[in-house]
Phi, psi and omega in degrees: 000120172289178232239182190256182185271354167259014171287307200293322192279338167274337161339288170347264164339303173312289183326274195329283213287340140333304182297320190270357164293314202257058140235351178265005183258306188272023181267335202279330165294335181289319168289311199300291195298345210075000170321024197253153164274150214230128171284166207221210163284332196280001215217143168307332200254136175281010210212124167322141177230128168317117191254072173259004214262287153359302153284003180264305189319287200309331176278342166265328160321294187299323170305289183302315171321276170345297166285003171272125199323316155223110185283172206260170219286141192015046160327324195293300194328283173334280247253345174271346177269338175287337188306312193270322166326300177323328184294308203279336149320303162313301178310292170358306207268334216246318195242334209048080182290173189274150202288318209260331175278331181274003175288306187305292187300313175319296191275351168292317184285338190273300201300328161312302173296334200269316205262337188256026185214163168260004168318034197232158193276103192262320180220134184267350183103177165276076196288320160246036167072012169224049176129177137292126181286134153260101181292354173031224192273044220217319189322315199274345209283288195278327119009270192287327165321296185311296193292315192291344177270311192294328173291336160207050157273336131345272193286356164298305194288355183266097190213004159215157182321118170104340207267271173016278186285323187280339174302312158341294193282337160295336165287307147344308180303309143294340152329285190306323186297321187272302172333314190286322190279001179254176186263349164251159203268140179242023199332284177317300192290304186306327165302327161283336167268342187300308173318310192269010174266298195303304181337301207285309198311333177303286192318266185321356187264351166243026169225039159241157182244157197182172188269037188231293198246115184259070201149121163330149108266004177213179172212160182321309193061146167350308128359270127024278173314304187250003142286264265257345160287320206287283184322323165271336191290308163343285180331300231292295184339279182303320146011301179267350193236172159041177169336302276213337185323120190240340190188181207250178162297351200246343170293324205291328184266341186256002161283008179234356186315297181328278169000279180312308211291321183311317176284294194306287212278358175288340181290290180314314171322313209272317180302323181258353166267022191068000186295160169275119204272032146278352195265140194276148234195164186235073180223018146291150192322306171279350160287329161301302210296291172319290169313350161262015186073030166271160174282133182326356193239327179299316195260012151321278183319298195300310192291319163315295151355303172282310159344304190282330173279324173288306184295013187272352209269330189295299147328290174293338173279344159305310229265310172284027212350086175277171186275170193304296167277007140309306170286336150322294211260354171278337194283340180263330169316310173314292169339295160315306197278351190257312189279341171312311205279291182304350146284342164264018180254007222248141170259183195285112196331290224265006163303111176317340290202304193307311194068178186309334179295304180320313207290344181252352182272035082011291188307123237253193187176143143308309193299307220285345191295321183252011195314332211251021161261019152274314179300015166239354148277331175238108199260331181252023160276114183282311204213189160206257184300160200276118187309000178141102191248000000 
């Protein structure tokens, strides 16, 4: 028997105050127990801050999925994975694991959507104008590469009030604009980013600054981060592929162009000066932003901004169906001129600006001596700890 239909619209709503119930009950045991995140050189905030956010998110995503009439395509798969992410996130936020264990759960949770789901990324599309790349059996390979960069080129950009989650929540947003613009029905899905939208929104109303709250109160945390890369890669995946396909592979990277673009030149970077680029650094978008005197909240705005834009130019070149390697081959331009440009905004080794952390991962180090037996263990691994809030 289906469920009646004002049952399914409160879901929606349920989802928000669910999320702000179960943070205002764990943020007061989070302080006690220690469950904070701490300041450090790299991070903005004077005050241990609750990293409850995260779990709050997962539990109610998972609550509202559950209680929604129709659901989105091999929800159980979605939801053990968001669940054992969430976990490891969590561990995370508590213990700090080691780069190669969260790495090791990261693709066992990847490997799990791609072999216990059709979730998996197979055709890229026309990406250089001479056909569809089909990735055959290279598809689950390139899969765990793909979902395991988004989960924590995420967790790299959540490094100021707000970014994270409104990013989270302008991608989401666009998912929704093309499910709603197509001629096929997507009921499950479309009911699941409506879920994962109130979740973030829930979330932001006690991390976002705004003229009520000049400061978080909470923060995503690690959790967080890597649910919430985990959960749009799904989508943007099932999205994209096969019949059920709402928009091409290359909309998909570009309703995600910040994120990505921020990671791939925080990498390349660390990589052409010998650092070791797993070790965390202050030569992210917003850190630079912050090193020209803008304000936590100005450069909040500015990355958003862009965020809604660049997926907007991607929607709309879907929408106009332009070709494939057209949004391809502008997306590496875009690259070039973004990391051109943030490099020259990069200050000087001996800058306040840098702070202490740079200056000494600079410094020629044991770690830096040895970076590239961490790449052969770890190879599809972007980041580790959350970069910096």
């Amino acid at each position: 028997m289906s469920a009646p239909s004002w049952f399914a619209d409160l879901v929606f709503p349920g989802s928000f105050l669910l999320t702000v119930g179960l943070i205002a009950v764990l943020r007061p045991p989070a302080r006690a127990l220690g469950w904070v995140d701490h300041p450090s050189t790299r991070k903005h905030h004077l005050h241990p801050v609750p990293l409850v956010g995260g779990v709050a998110m997962c539990v109610a995503f998972c609550v509202g999925i559950l209680l929604l009439p129709d659901k989105p395509h091999d929800w159980r798969v979605l939801l053990i994975c968001t669940v054992m992410l969430t976990l490891l996130g969590l561990y995370d936020d508590l213990r700090s694991s080691r780069a190669s264990t969260r790495f090791l759960f990261q693709a066992a949770a990847v490997l799990l959507m791609a072999l216990g789901s059709d979730v998996v990324l197979g055709n890229l599309g026309d990406l250089f104008g001479l056909g569809q790349f089909s990735l055959g059996d290279w598809a689950v390979l390139f899969t765990l590469f793909a979902v395991v960069g988004v989960i924590n080129a995420f967790n790299m950009i959540d490094g100021l009030d707000g970014l994270a989650g409104g990013s989270g929540l302008i991608a989401g947003g666009w998912l929704l604009v093309l499910c709603l613009s197509t001629h096929a029905r997507h009921p499950g899905d479309i009911g699941a980013l409506l879920v994962l939208a109130m979740v973030i929104v829930g979330f932001l109303a006690f991390n976002l600054r705004h003229p009520w709250r000049a400061r978080a109160g909470i923060f995503m945390g690690d959790a967080g981060s890597t649910m919430l890369g985990f959960v749009l890669s799904w989508f943007l995946i099932h999205l994209s592929q096969g019949e059920q396909a709402v928009m091409t592979p290359i909309t998909a990277v570009w309703i995600l162009a910040l994120p990505l673009l921020d990671t791939l030149t925080v990498m390349v970077r660390r990589l052409r000066s010998g650092s070791n680029p797993f070790v965390a650094d202050r030569q992210h978008l917003h850190h630079l932003l912050l090193g020209r005197g803008l304000t936590d909240g100005q450069v909040t705005g500015v990355l958003l901004a862009l965020t809604f834009l660049t997926g907007g130019l991607g929607v709309l070149a879907d929408r106009l169906d332009l070709p494939c390697c057209l949004g391809f081959y502008a997306f590496v331009g875009l690259f070039l001129l973004y990391y051109r440009i943030t490099t020259t905004m990069l200050p000087p080794p001996n800058s306040p600006v840098i702070g202490q952390d740079r200056r000494r991962s600079l410094r020629p180090s044991d770690t830096d001596k040895k970076w590239h037996r961490s790449l052969l263990r770890l190879p599809w691994t972007y980041g580790s700890r959350q970069e910096s809030e």
